[in-house]
Coordinates of C-alpha atoms in Angstrom, one line a residue:
M1242 CA 64.0 21.3 65.1
N1243 CA 65.2 24.7 66.1
S1244 CA 63.0 27.7 67.1
K1245 CA 63.1 29.1 63.6
D1246 CA 61.4 26.0 62.0
N1247 CA 57.8 26.1 61.0
E1248 CA 55.6 24.0 58.8
I1249 CA 56.8 25.4 55.5
T1250 CA 60.5 25.1 56.4
T1251 CA 60.1 21.6 57.8
L1252 CA 58.3 20.2 54.7
P1253 CA 61.4 20.0 52.5
K1254 CA 63.3 18.1 55.3
L1255 CA 60.4 15.7 55.7
L1256 CA 60.1 15.1 51.9
E1257 CA 63.8 14.1 51.8
I1258 CA 63.4 11.3 54.3
I1259 CA 60.1 9.8 53.0
N1260 CA 60.1 7.4 50.0
L1261 CA 57.5 9.2 47.8
K1262 CA 58.0 7.2 44.6
G1263 CA 54.6 6.4 43.1
S1264 CA 52.7 8.3 45.7
I1265 CA 50.3 11.2 45.5
V1266 CA 51.0 14.0 48.0
T1267 CA 48.1 16.1 49.0
A1268 CA 48.5 19.5 50.8
D1269 CA 46.6 22.6 51.6
A1270 CA 47.3 26.1 50.3
M1271 CA 50.1 26.7 52.8
Y1272 CA 52.3 24.3 50.9
C1273 CA 51.8 25.8 47.4
Q1274 CA 55.5 26.4 47.1
K1275 CA 57.3 25.9 43.8
D1276 CA 60.3 24.3 45.4
S1277 CA 58.1 21.8 47.3
C1278 CA 56.3 20.8 44.1
K1279 CA 59.6 20.4 42.3
Q1280 CA 60.9 18.2 45.1
I1281 CA 57.8 16.0 45.1
T1282 CA 58.0 15.4 41.3
K1283 CA 61.8 14.8 41.5
A1284 CA 61.1 12.1 44.1
G1285 CA 58.8 10.3 41.6
A1286 CA 55.5 11.4 43.1
D1287 CA 52.5 13.5 42.0
Y1288 CA 50.7 16.2 44.0
V1289 CA 47.3 17.6 44.6
L1290 CA 47.2 21.0 46.1
A1291 CA 44.2 23.0 47.5
L1292 CA 44.5 26.6 46.3
K1293 CA 42.8 29.7 47.5
R1294 CA 41.2 31.8 44.9
N1295 CA 43.3 34.9 45.6
H1296 CA 46.6 32.9 45.7
I1297 CA 46.7 31.1 42.4
V1298 CA 50.2 30.6 41.2
R1299 CA 51.8 28.8 38.3
L1300 CA 53.4 25.6 39.5
P1301 CA 55.8 23.4 37.6

């Protein structure tokens, strides 16, 4: 990891190396990123995300 990495930038890298097929991925509001959700579903998993009331977004 370099000094510019943080939890949001590290998540896609982590999702690439874990076999997610058939899993349910849970995450808090920090990870409500469209790209992360797409990556999770493309890997054959589902997701449950905790959203903050003031940060509701449309996810795929």
